[in-house]
Structure formats: structure tokens, C-alpha cells
GROMACS .gro file of C-alpha atoms in nm:
model
  441
    1MET     CA    1   0.000   0.000   0.000
    2TYR     CA    2   0.088   0.362  -0.026
    3GLU     CA    3   0.240   0.543   0.266
    4VAL     CA    4   0.009   0.843   0.299
    5CYS     CA    5   0.111   1.152   0.493
    6LEU     CA    6  -0.151   1.325   0.708
    7ALA     CA    7  -0.140   1.639   0.497
    8CYS     CA    8  -0.209   1.437   0.185
    9LEU     CA    9  -0.496   1.254   0.350
   10ARG     CA   10  -0.645   1.587   0.450
   11ALA     CA   11  -0.611   1.723   0.100
   12ALA     CA   12  -0.761   1.429  -0.082
   13VAL     CA   13  -1.026   1.282   0.147
   14GLY     CA   14  -1.121   1.616   0.298
   15LEU     CA   15  -1.169   1.768  -0.045
   16PHE     CA   16  -1.398   1.485  -0.148
   17ILE     CA   17  -1.635   1.565   0.137
   18LEU     CA   18  -1.612   1.935   0.067
   19LEU     CA   19  -1.713   1.877  -0.292
   20VAL     CA   20  -1.998   1.645  -0.205
   21SER     CA   21  -2.140   1.882   0.055
   22ALA     CA   22  -2.064   2.225  -0.085
   23CYS     CA   23  -2.150   2.158  -0.448
   24THR     CA   24  -2.509   2.072  -0.369
   25LEU     CA   25  -2.577   2.440  -0.298
   26PRO     CA   26  -2.446   2.768  -0.442
   27LEU     CA   27  -2.191   2.965  -0.246
   28GLN     CA   28  -2.312   3.284  -0.084
   29ALA     CA   29  -2.273   3.568  -0.335
   30SER     CA   30  -2.076   3.815  -0.124
   31PRO     CA   31  -1.996   3.674   0.217
   32PRO     CA   32  -1.779   3.879   0.452
   33PRO     CA   33  -1.419   3.758   0.461
   34PRO     CA   34  -1.405   3.473   0.713
   35ARG     CA   35  -1.222   3.545   1.036
   36PHE     CA   36  -1.097   3.275   1.270
   37GLY     CA   37  -1.028   3.354   1.632
   38VAL     CA   38  -1.036   3.200   1.976
   39ASN     CA   39  -1.248   3.201   2.290
   40LEU     CA   40  -1.065   3.327   2.597
   41ALA     CA   41  -1.278   3.177   2.871
   42GLY     CA   42  -1.290   3.225   3.246
   43GLY     CA   43  -1.528   3.515   3.300
   44GLU     CA   44  -1.831   3.289   3.257
   45GLY     CA   45  -1.719   3.019   3.497
   46GLY     CA   46  -1.672   2.969   3.866
   47LYS     CA   47  -1.907   2.951   4.159
   48MET     CA   48  -2.213   3.158   4.239
   49PRO     CA   49  -2.218   3.216   4.530
   50GLY     CA   50  -1.843   3.247   4.531
   51SER     CA   51  -1.571   3.238   4.794
   52GLY     CA   52  -1.649   3.411   5.123
   53ASP     CA   53  -1.891   3.703   5.106
   54TYR     CA   54  -1.896   3.727   4.727
   55PRO     CA   55  -2.239   3.616   4.601
   56TYR     CA   56  -2.144   3.668   4.236
   57GLY     CA   57  -1.801   3.512   4.272
   58ARG     CA   58  -1.469   3.659   4.381
   59TYR     CA   59  -1.257   3.787   4.095
   60GLY     CA   60  -0.924   3.609   4.075
   61TYR     CA   61  -1.055   3.319   4.287
   62ASP     CA   62  -1.382   3.205   4.131
   63TYR     CA   63  -1.353   3.358   3.784
   64ILE     CA   64  -1.101   3.542   3.571
   65TYR     CA   65  -1.075   3.747   3.251
   66PRO     CA   66  -0.786   3.726   3.000
   67ASN     CA   67  -0.482   3.943   3.061
   68ALA     CA   68  -0.248   4.147   2.842
   69ASP     CA   69   0.007   3.865   2.811
   70GLU     CA   70  -0.254   3.639   2.657
   71PHE     CA   71  -0.348   3.894   2.395
   72ALA     CA   72   0.019   3.945   2.312
   73TYR     CA   73   0.062   3.570   2.266
   74PHE     CA   74  -0.242   3.521   2.043
   75LYS     CA   75  -0.151   3.827   1.838
   76SER     CA   76   0.194   3.677   1.785
   77ARG     CA   77   0.019   3.375   1.633
   78GLY     CA   78  -0.185   3.595   1.399
   79PHE     CA   79  -0.518   3.613   1.583
   80ASN     CA   80  -0.729   3.927   1.555
   81LEU     CA   81  -1.063   3.806   1.698
   82VAL     CA   82  -1.150   3.688   2.050
   83ARG     CA   83  -1.488   3.571   2.177
   84LEU     CA   84  -1.517   3.679   2.541
   85PRO     CA   85  -1.767   3.479   2.753
   86VAL     CA   86  -1.923   3.682   3.036
   87LYS     CA   87  -2.192   3.604   3.292
   88TRP     CA   88  -2.500   3.827   3.292
   89GLU     CA   89  -2.547   3.824   3.670
   90ARG     CA   90  -2.192   3.948   3.727
   91VAL     CA   91  -2.204   4.224   3.469
   92GLN     CA   92  -2.551   4.336   3.581
   93ASN     CA   93  -2.621   4.227   3.941
   94THR     CA   94  -2.981   4.353   3.929
   95LEU     CA   95  -3.221   4.325   3.636
   96ASN     CA   96  -3.277   4.667   3.478
   97GLY     CA   97  -3.004   4.800   3.707
   98PRO     CA   98  -2.673   4.961   3.614
   99LEU     CA   99  -2.382   4.760   3.484
  100THR     CA  100  -2.171   4.642   3.777
  101PRO     CA  101  -1.875   4.884   3.810
  102GLN     CA  102  -1.616   4.618   3.891
  103ASP     CA  103  -1.696   4.376   3.612
  104ILE     CA  104  -1.772   4.627   3.340
  105GLY     CA  105  -1.446   4.798   3.435
  106LEU     CA  106  -1.261   4.468   3.400
  107ILE     CA  107  -1.423   4.413   3.061
  108ASP     CA  108  -1.319   4.764   2.956
  109THR     CA  109  -0.962   4.668   3.043
  110VAL     CA  110  -0.988   4.344   2.846
  111ILE     CA  111  -1.106   4.535   2.539
  112ALA     CA  112  -0.829   4.793   2.578
  113ASN     CA  113  -0.564   4.520   2.608
  114ALA     CA  114  -0.703   4.347   2.302
  115GLU     CA  115  -0.724   4.667   2.098
  116ALA     CA  116  -0.360   4.748   2.183
  117GLN     CA  117  -0.271   4.424   1.999
  118GLY     CA  118  -0.505   4.485   1.707
  119ILE     CA  119  -0.754   4.227   1.832
  120GLN     CA  120  -1.132   4.279   1.843
  121ILE     CA  121  -1.366   4.138   2.108
  122LEU     CA  122  -1.695   3.957   2.053
  123ILE     CA  123  -1.887   3.992   2.381
  124ASP     CA  124  -2.064   3.663   2.452
  125LEU     CA  125  -2.347   3.653   2.708
  126HIS     CA  126  -2.280   3.302   2.837
  127ASN     CA  127  -2.615   3.240   3.010
  128TYR     CA  128  -2.814   2.978   2.814
  129ASN     CA  129  -3.114   3.214   2.795
  130SER     CA  130  -3.159   3.236   3.171
  131TYR     CA  131  -3.076   3.462   3.465
  132ARG     CA  132  -3.035   3.373   3.832
  133ILE     CA  133  -3.194   3.608   4.084
  134LEU     CA  134  -3.045   3.630   4.431
  135THR     CA  135  -3.321   3.607   4.694
  136ALA     CA  136  -3.324   3.578   5.072
  137SER     CA  137  -3.351   3.199   5.036
  138GLY     CA  138  -3.078   3.167   4.772
  139TRP     CA  139  -3.046   3.165   4.394
  140GLU     CA  140  -3.347   3.122   4.166
  141SER     CA  141  -3.293   3.054   3.798
  142HIS     CA  142  -3.545   3.191   3.548
  143ALA     CA  143  -3.562   3.148   3.172
  144VAL     CA  144  -3.597   3.458   2.956
  145SER     CA  145  -3.955   3.467   2.830
  146SER     CA  146  -4.235   3.702   2.730
  147THR     CA  147  -4.373   3.705   3.086
  148GLY     CA  148  -4.237   3.606   3.423
  149ALA     CA  149  -3.945   3.708   3.643
  150VAL     CA  150  -3.700   3.751   3.352
  151THR     CA  151  -3.847   3.892   3.032
  152TYR     CA  152  -3.744   3.999   2.685
  153ALA     CA  153  -3.742   4.354   2.820
  154HIS     CA  154  -3.472   4.260   3.071
  155LEU     CA  155  -3.254   4.119   2.794
  156GLN     CA  156  -3.318   4.434   2.592
  157ASP     CA  157  -3.213   4.648   2.887
  158PHE     CA  158  -2.885   4.460   2.924
  159TRP     CA  159  -2.791   4.480   2.558
  160GLY     CA  160  -2.904   4.840   2.536
  161ARG     CA  161  -2.660   4.932   2.814
  162ILE     CA  162  -2.377   4.733   2.652
  163ALA     CA  163  -2.444   4.886   2.309
  164SER     CA  164  -2.451   5.237   2.455
  165ARG     CA  165  -2.116   5.179   2.621
  166TYR     CA  166  -1.936   5.034   2.318
  167VAL     CA  167  -2.114   5.186   2.018
  168ASP     CA  168  -1.805   5.381   1.912
  169ASN     CA  169  -1.541   5.140   2.043
  170PRO     CA  170  -1.328   4.998   1.757
  171GLY     CA  171  -1.199   4.724   1.989
  172VAL     CA  172  -1.541   4.559   1.987
  173PHE     CA  173  -1.628   4.327   1.699
  174GLY     CA  174  -1.984   4.266   1.808
  175TYR     CA  175  -2.239   4.113   2.043
  176ASP     CA  176  -2.317   3.741   2.079
  177LEU     CA  177  -2.666   3.773   2.224
  178MET     CA  178  -2.680   3.446   2.417
  179ASN     CA  179  -2.465   3.135   2.444
  180GLU     CA  180  -2.654   2.814   2.359
  181PRO     CA  181  -3.002   2.948   2.439
  182GLY     CA  182  -3.237   2.700   2.603
  183GLY     CA  183  -3.610   2.665   2.552
  184THR     CA  184  -3.815   2.667   2.236
  185LEU     CA  185  -3.710   2.821   1.908
  186ALA     CA  186  -4.016   3.046   1.904
  187ASN     CA  187  -3.935   3.188   2.246
  188TRP     CA  188  -3.569   3.242   2.165
  189GLN     CA  189  -3.645   3.399   1.826
  190ALA     CA  190  -3.875   3.653   1.991
  191ALA     CA  191  -3.617   3.731   2.260
  192ALA     CA  192  -3.337   3.768   2.006
  193GLN     CA  193  -3.543   3.992   1.780
  194ALA     CA  194  -3.625   4.218   2.073
  195ALA     CA  195  -3.256   4.242   2.165
  196VAL     CA  196  -3.155   4.315   1.805
  197ASP     CA  197  -3.418   4.590   1.780
  198THR     CA  198  -3.281   4.756   2.094
  199ILE     CA  199  -2.918   4.731   1.987
  200ARG     CA  200  -2.992   4.872   1.643
  201SER     CA  201  -3.170   5.171   1.793
  202ILE     CA  202  -2.830   5.258   1.944
  203ASP     CA  203  -2.555   5.086   1.746
  204THR     CA  204  -2.554   5.010   1.373
  205ASN     CA  205  -2.177   4.965   1.359
  206HIS     CA  206  -2.109   4.630   1.521
  207TRP     CA  207  -2.197   4.275   1.424
  208ILE     CA  208  -2.469   4.084   1.609
  209VAL     CA  209  -2.439   3.707   1.651
  210VAL     CA  210  -2.751   3.495   1.704
  211GLU     CA  211  -2.706   3.134   1.813
  212GLY     CA  212  -2.955   2.855   1.770
  213VAL     CA  213  -3.138   2.653   2.034
  214SER     CA  214  -3.056   2.296   2.140
  215TRP     CA  215  -2.698   2.386   2.232
  216ALA     CA  216  -2.665   2.559   1.893
  217GLY     CA  217  -2.559   2.219   1.757
  218ALA     CA  218  -2.440   2.236   1.398
  219GLN     CA  219  -2.507   1.866   1.337
  220SER     CA  220  -2.875   1.902   1.435
  221TRP     CA  221  -2.927   2.255   1.302
  222THR     CA  222  -3.194   2.179   1.045
  223ALA     CA  223  -3.391   1.972   1.294
  224ASN     CA  224  -3.395   2.245   1.559
  225ASN     CA  225  -3.330   2.581   1.392
  226ALA     CA  226  -3.446   2.552   1.031
  227THR     CA  227  -3.692   2.844   1.064
  228LEU     CA  228  -3.473   3.075   1.271
  229HIS     CA  229  -3.486   3.423   1.119
  230ILE     CA  230  -3.403   3.762   1.265
  231ASP     CA  231  -3.454   4.095   1.090
  232ASP     CA  232  -3.157   4.330   1.115
  233PRO     CA  233  -3.195   4.674   0.957
  234ALA     CA  234  -2.817   4.718   0.960
  235ASP     CA  235  -2.765   4.388   0.776
  236LYS     CA  236  -2.472   4.296   1.001
  237LEU     CA  237  -2.601   3.977   1.158
  238MET     CA  238  -2.447   3.631   1.178
  239TYR     CA  239  -2.619   3.307   1.274
  240SER     CA  240  -2.400   3.092   1.494
  241ALA     CA  241  -2.366   2.721   1.566
  242HIS     CA  242  -2.137   2.522   1.796
  243SER     CA  243  -1.972   2.200   1.686
  244TYR     CA  244  -1.794   1.927   1.882
  245TRP     CA  245  -1.703   1.598   1.718
  246ASP     CA  246  -1.682   1.339   1.993
  247ARG     CA  247  -1.888   1.024   1.956
  248GLY     CA  248  -2.023   0.773   2.204
  249TYR     CA  249  -1.745   0.544   2.316
  250GLN     CA  250  -1.925   0.246   2.467
  251ASN     CA  251  -1.799  -0.058   2.275
  252TYR     CA  252  -1.714   0.167   1.980
  253VAL     CA  253  -2.083   0.228   1.912
  254ASP     CA  254  -2.145   0.508   1.664
  255ASN     CA  255  -2.356   0.710   1.906
  256TRP     CA  256  -2.282   1.080   1.868
  257LYS     CA  257  -2.259   1.277   2.192
  258PHE     CA  258  -2.130   1.617   2.073
  259ASP     CA  259  -2.052   1.740   2.423
  260GLY     CA  260  -1.683   1.816   2.378
  261LEU     CA  261  -1.568   1.537   2.611
  262TYR     CA  262  -1.336   1.332   2.392
  263THR     CA  263  -1.181   0.993   2.451
  264SER     CA  264  -0.920   0.849   2.212
  265TYR     CA  265  -0.935   0.897   1.836
  266ALA     CA  266  -1.010   0.526   1.790
  267GLN     CA  267  -1.281   0.520   2.056
  268GLU     CA  268  -1.444   0.823   1.895
  269ASN     CA  269  -1.440   0.647   1.556
  270GLY     CA  270  -1.228   0.936   1.437
  271SER     CA  271  -1.195   1.027   1.071
  272PRO     CA  272  -1.036   1.313   0.877
  273ILE     CA  273  -1.379   1.447   0.784
  274MET     CA  274  -1.566   1.401   1.113
  275GLY     CA  275  -1.575   1.779   1.169
  276VAL     CA  276  -1.695   1.846   0.816
  277GLU     CA  277  -1.974   1.594   0.859
  278CYS     CA  278  -2.091   1.761   1.179
  279LEU     CA  279  -2.074   2.110   1.033
  280ALA     CA  280  -2.243   2.030   0.701
  281PRO     CA  281  -2.610   2.075   0.808
  282PHE     CA  282  -2.538   2.423   0.943
  283VAL     CA  283  -2.314   2.523   0.652
  284ASP     CA  284  -2.567   2.407   0.394
  285TRP     CA  285  -2.841   2.605   0.574
  286ILE     CA  286  -2.628   2.921   0.581
  287VAL     CA  287  -2.531   2.891   0.214
  288SER     CA  288  -2.880   2.806   0.088
  289HIS     CA  289  -3.031   3.110   0.264
  290GLY     CA  290  -2.751   3.349   0.174
  291TYR     CA  291  -2.690   3.424   0.544
  292ASN     CA  292  -2.370   3.516   0.725
  293GLY     CA  293  -2.245   3.227   0.936
  294PHE     CA  294  -2.032   3.188   1.245
  295VAL     CA  295  -1.922   2.885   1.449
  296GLY     CA  296  -1.857   3.016   1.798
  297GLU     CA  297  -1.719   2.695   1.947
  298TYR     CA  298  -1.530   2.395   1.814
  299GLY     CA  299  -1.227   2.212   1.949
  300VAL     CA  300  -1.016   1.897   1.946
  301PRO     CA  301  -0.782   1.733   2.200
  302GLY     CA  302  -0.423   1.853   2.208
  303THR     CA  303  -0.163   1.821   2.481
  304GLY     CA  304  -0.187   1.485   2.652
  305SER     CA  305  -0.351   1.316   2.355
  306ALA     CA  306  -0.145   1.055   2.172
  307ASP     CA  307  -0.366   1.125   1.872
  308SER     CA  308  -0.316   1.501   1.846
  309ASP     CA  309  -0.181   1.473   1.489
  310LEU     CA  310  -0.493   1.287   1.380
  311TRP     CA  311  -0.723   1.532   1.557
  312ASN     CA  312  -0.539   1.815   1.383
  313VAL     CA  313  -0.624   1.666   1.042
  314ALA     CA  314  -0.995   1.677   1.131
  315LEU     CA  315  -0.957   2.035   1.258
  316ASP     CA  316  -0.771   2.142   0.945
  317ASN     CA  317  -1.039   1.995   0.718
  318ALA     CA  318  -1.317   2.160   0.917
  319LEU     CA  319  -1.158   2.506   0.906
  320ALA     CA  320  -1.089   2.474   0.534
  321TYR     CA  321  -1.454   2.382   0.485
  322LEU     CA  322  -1.576   2.683   0.681
  323GLN     CA  323  -1.334   2.914   0.505
  324THR     CA  324  -1.443   2.790   0.163
  325ASN     CA  325  -1.801   2.880   0.248
  326GLY     CA  326  -1.718   3.221   0.397
  327ILE     CA  327  -1.803   3.120   0.754
  328SER     CA  328  -1.607   3.259   1.049
  329GLY     CA  329  -1.544   3.099   1.386
  330THR     CA  330  -1.369   3.096   1.723
  331TYR     CA  331  -1.190   2.795   1.870
  332TRP     CA  332  -1.289   2.668   2.216
  333THR     CA  333  -1.079   2.753   2.403
  334GLY     CA  334  -0.798   2.947   2.563
  335GLY     CA  335  -0.798   3.117   2.900
  336PRO     CA  336  -0.563   3.145   3.197
  337TRP     CA  337  -0.733   2.876   3.405
  338TYR     CA  338  -0.766   2.611   3.135
  339GLY     CA  339  -0.413   2.470   3.156
  340ASN     CA  340  -0.523   2.105   3.204
  341TYR     CA  341  -0.829   2.116   2.979
  342GLN     CA  342  -0.795   1.875   2.687
  343LEU     CA  343  -0.913   2.125   2.424
  344THR     CA  344  -0.711   2.427   2.534
  345CYS     CA  345  -0.493   2.593   2.272
  346GLU     CA  346  -0.319   2.825   2.520
  347PRO     CA  347   0.029   2.742   2.653
  348SER     CA  348   0.072   2.698   3.026
  349PRO     CA  349   0.258   2.910   3.120
  350ILE     CA  350   0.178   3.157   2.845
  351THR     CA  351   0.550   3.168   2.759
  352GLY     CA  352   0.561   2.790   2.718
  353ASP     CA  353   0.550   2.574   2.408
  354ASP     CA  354   0.259   2.599   2.167
  355ARG     CA  355  -0.022   2.349   2.207
  356PRO     CA  356  -0.053   2.099   1.919
  357GLN     CA  357  -0.369   2.263   1.782
  358MET     CA  358  -0.184   2.591   1.722
  359SER     CA  359  -0.001   2.447   1.421
  360VAL     CA  360  -0.339   2.435   1.247
  361LEU     CA  361  -0.516   2.733   1.403
  362SER     CA  362  -0.238   2.980   1.323
  363ARG     CA  363  -0.271   2.904   0.952
  364TYR     CA  364  -0.630   3.029   0.950
  365THR     CA  365  -0.596   3.347   1.151
  366ASP     CA  366  -0.532   3.539   0.829
  367SER     CA  367  -0.750   3.412   0.546
  368ALA     CA  368  -0.502   3.535   0.286
  369LEU     CA  369  -0.250   3.282   0.418
  370SER     CA  370  -0.480   2.985   0.369
  371PRO     CA  371  -0.692   3.006   0.053
  372GLY     CA  372  -0.912   2.708   0.132
  373PHE     CA  373  -1.071   2.487  -0.132
  374ASN     CA  374  -1.271   2.579  -0.440
  375PRO     CA  375  -1.581   2.358  -0.433
  376GLN     CA  376  -1.682   2.475  -0.780
  377ALA     CA  377  -1.363   2.346  -0.947
  378ASP     CA  378  -1.365   2.063  -1.198
  379THR     CA  379  -1.279   1.732  -1.041
  380ILE     CA  380  -1.117   1.403  -1.133
  381LEU     CA  381  -1.289   1.104  -0.975
  382LYS     CA  382  -1.128   0.778  -0.871
  383ALA     CA  383  -1.314   0.501  -1.048
  384ASP     CA  384  -1.230   0.191  -0.849
  385ASN     CA  385  -0.995   0.017  -0.610
  386ILE     CA  386  -0.840  -0.213  -0.870
  387HIS     CA  387  -0.616  -0.021  -1.108
  388ALA     CA  388  -0.290   0.154  -1.031
  389LEU     CA  389  -0.328   0.518  -0.935
  390ASN     CA  390  -0.091   0.632  -1.210
  391GLN     CA  391  -0.297   0.468  -1.487
  392GLY     CA  392  -0.583   0.633  -1.671
  393SER     CA  393  -0.800   0.323  -1.622
  394SER     CA  394  -0.803   0.399  -1.250
  395TRP     CA  395  -0.987   0.728  -1.299
  396VAL     CA  396  -1.329   0.819  -1.436
  397GLY     CA  397  -1.283   0.930  -1.796
  398GLY     CA  398  -0.929   0.795  -1.806
  399ILE     CA  399  -0.781   1.128  -1.689
  400VAL     CA  400  -0.477   1.083  -1.467
  401PRO     CA  401  -0.395   1.354  -1.209
  402ASP     CA  402  -0.091   1.551  -1.318
  403ALA     CA  403   0.144   1.812  -1.173
  404ASN     CA  404  -0.128   2.078  -1.171
  405ASP     CA  405  -0.364   1.873  -0.958
  406ILE     CA  406  -0.390   1.872  -0.584
  407ALA     CA  407  -0.242   1.521  -0.566
  408LEU     CA  408   0.050   1.388  -0.769
  409TRP     CA  409   0.064   1.012  -0.737
  410ASP     CA  410   0.419   0.882  -0.708
  411ALA     CA  411   0.464   0.610  -0.972
  412THR     CA  412   0.762   0.465  -0.789
  413VAL     CA  413   0.542   0.337  -0.510
  414GLY     CA  414   0.368   0.089  -0.737
  415ALA     CA  415   0.012  -0.009  -0.804
  416ASN     CA  416  -0.288  -0.009  -0.571
  417THR     CA  417  -0.159  -0.271  -0.331
  418VAL     CA  418  -0.227  -0.107   0.001
  419LEU     CA  419  -0.499   0.061   0.192
  420LEU     CA  420  -0.574   0.432   0.233
  421GLY     CA  421  -0.862   0.399   0.476
  422SER     CA  422  -1.007   0.131   0.697
  423ASP     CA  423  -1.290   0.071   0.450
  424GLN     CA  424  -1.040  -0.033   0.179
  425SER     CA  425  -1.222   0.188  -0.067
  426TRP     CA  426  -1.070   0.434  -0.312
  427GLY     CA  427  -1.376   0.456  -0.531
  428GLY     CA  428  -1.521   0.807  -0.558
  429LEU     CA  429  -1.211   0.988  -0.431
  430ALA     CA  430  -1.220   1.339  -0.578
  431VAL     CA  431  -0.924   1.551  -0.686
  432ASP     CA  432  -0.943   1.925  -0.746
  433ALA     CA  433  -0.822   1.955  -1.105
  434ALA     CA  434  -0.785   2.333  -1.087
  435HIS     CA  435  -0.557   2.340  -0.785
  436SER     CA  436  -0.199   2.451  -0.843
  437GLY     CA  437   0.098   2.289  -0.672
  438ASN     CA  438   0.172   1.933  -0.576
  439VAL     CA  439   0.123   1.703  -0.286
  440THR     CA  440   0.331   1.391  -0.337
  441ILE     CA  441   0.201   1.064  -0.202
   0.00000   0.00000   0.00000
């Protein structure tokens, strides 16, 4: 069999899936240039109540925001976009009340540190479409709804205050209205529309990101969010999904879990195109509607995983797929307190060695450096698993890939005597005939 390098496998097999998925629908006519960034988490986490007499958590003990050193590091790797998760209750202790001086001041500092590095911030309200009210008997959690303790008007008030504060701030990229909103699509759509209306009465400059319900899952997007639609008079709105690629691992059963808790590559039934497969329902929906798309969370295991090279192939394919379709995204995650987290892409300490995922992520921080794939290009299709790869009879139409194709088959290796994938199938493998440059296998 052929010895196949990981880069070659990504190029050939990944492209096949891209062609199959992307060619079924036209590309968006004029999508914004895709931008790929990173989440810097910590502000959304921690305990409530927190340590000691801190009902909303004690800063530096229960929760944390990114610091200047982190922005310097990510800028050095080419990043210019950061999604910043924040907790509603901390930023606004009382519904319809003022923004909390401590936390909004800390967020101001985060934005200033980011802007000093040429990085923009996407403010992410990481609350799952709920708010916890502190009462004499403890915390009470309430979903955002048309009536009740926490209403659309409360969400409007929060985003109105945020928009008023940052309307002219060039360090802000935009507003992610709610992380993974719970409840029904109808309820969330009404809440999101109300928030958009309020923001646009104040700020027409910044992007607004609207996630879908059911954990914003990309793989189940059409089942749960097919009718999601928000009117934005400024026409600067992105719909956002989240996408994790872990599968069920009991006895290798193909039972998708999508919760971001990965086992080994083999136990997850890993493949180079597992990310593309998960993203495809959301991407197809975005493209078919001519919408702007964003994937706010995705991630693969890095440090501590014996399979990090294999996971990186899946990540590379997924980012190329998004980039091809003009869809932006932010990796989950970095952050100063995520040093032992299997998906983190941030060194620990920040001056330490890069995490394995960075070798892929840094190639997509500037779209000009990574052109992606052209799903509209002519293709050469592998006909069967019988004939040698360097013979015309092996390819549909008898056309053999040459030096101008994405794959140049090395005739010195011999005929088709070994296996590319575990299914022993080469039939249907697609090659981008318009691609310049060689990948030797």
C-alpha cells in the first residue's frame, strides 16, 4: 500500500467531502471575509455564590478574565478576533439595574488590552437564555420569556446598556446575544429579535451574533433551527452554531454525543472528515439562505492526547470547509485557568511551548495565508480500487492527475496494493483539477 502523509490525507479525502457537501448548494454571493479567532474563557465560569462574602463570585478566585500577556501571545500567532464569555449576573447584578462597576471595568480593560494588539472582542453573554436572581432563600434561575421574572425587556435592557457603552469602540467586533439558548425556538427567536431591535436603535456599527437553540448544535441545526430568522436593519447579523465531534465510546458504538468530552481517536471512531460531517447541516443552511455564518465553538484534543496529529487533520479539514463557504469561527478555548483542559490551545505558562492545535489554528488566523478549497472546481474522480493510481484506467474518464492537480501520485510506489482507509475503498475519491501545486504521495 501507499504510505500516505496526514497532509495528503487531509487534501484528498477532505476535499472529497467538501465537494460532495458544498456543491449541492451555491456559495453565498458576497460573504464577509471569514475570520478565525479563539475564545478566551474564564469570566463565565466559577461559583455563584463564590468564595467568602462574594455572592457573584470573587474575581481572581472564582472567575477570571484574559490578561495582556494572553493577547500578546495570540496576536503573535496571527489572531485578531477573541470571543469573550461573560456572565450576565456578574455584569448586571440587578435586572434593569446599572452595569456592575467592577466587572464592566474589568471588561473595559480586556477590550483595551485586546485593541492594543489589534484584536477585536466579541462579547458573549454566556447564560443559556436564563438569569439567576439572588433572593433571601438563595439563587433562583429563570428562563428569559415574554412574561415572568426575567423577560425579553430585561434582555433588551442589558444589551441596550452594553451597546450604549461600546457603540463607538473599535476594539469591539460585536455582540453574541446568548450562548446556547435553552427553551423553544419560538421563544428564543422573539427574545433575540427584541434584543436586536434595541441594539440597532443605538448601534448600527457592530456585528450581532444569534445562536440557535438545542446547544446551537451544527449537526442538528436543520432539525432544531431551520426556521430561525431575525430581521436586522443594519444587515450585520451572523447566525452561529457550535460544533464538537466526539462520539459515544461504549464498545465503539457510533452514538454521537457532541458534548466536547473526547476519549481516544479510535474510541471516537475518528476520521479526517468528522468535523466536516458535523458542520455540514449548518453550513448548507447558511449557504442556501444566503446568510452570514459563524461557528462560535469547536475544538479537538491537544496536549496529553497521543492522537493530536490525527485530531489536527480533522480540525484542518473543518476550518478549510468553513473558510471555503465564507463562515467565520472561534476555537474553544484558551484562557488562563484552562491549563489542564484537553481542548485548550493556550500554553501553560503563556511563555511555554505551543499546544498541538496551534499548528493548524495559526494558519487560519489570516485568510489570505490559507486560501481554502474551491468547491466549484472541476474534479477528477477515482473510479475503483483495482487499477494503479498512475494509470488512466483507474480514474473516471481515463484522466490521470498531473502536476497541476492537488495530488501527484508517485509512480515509484507501485500499483494499488495497500490501503488508504479502513474501508479499503478508493472509489469516488475526488481531486481538485484546478488546484496549483503538488502534494506527493
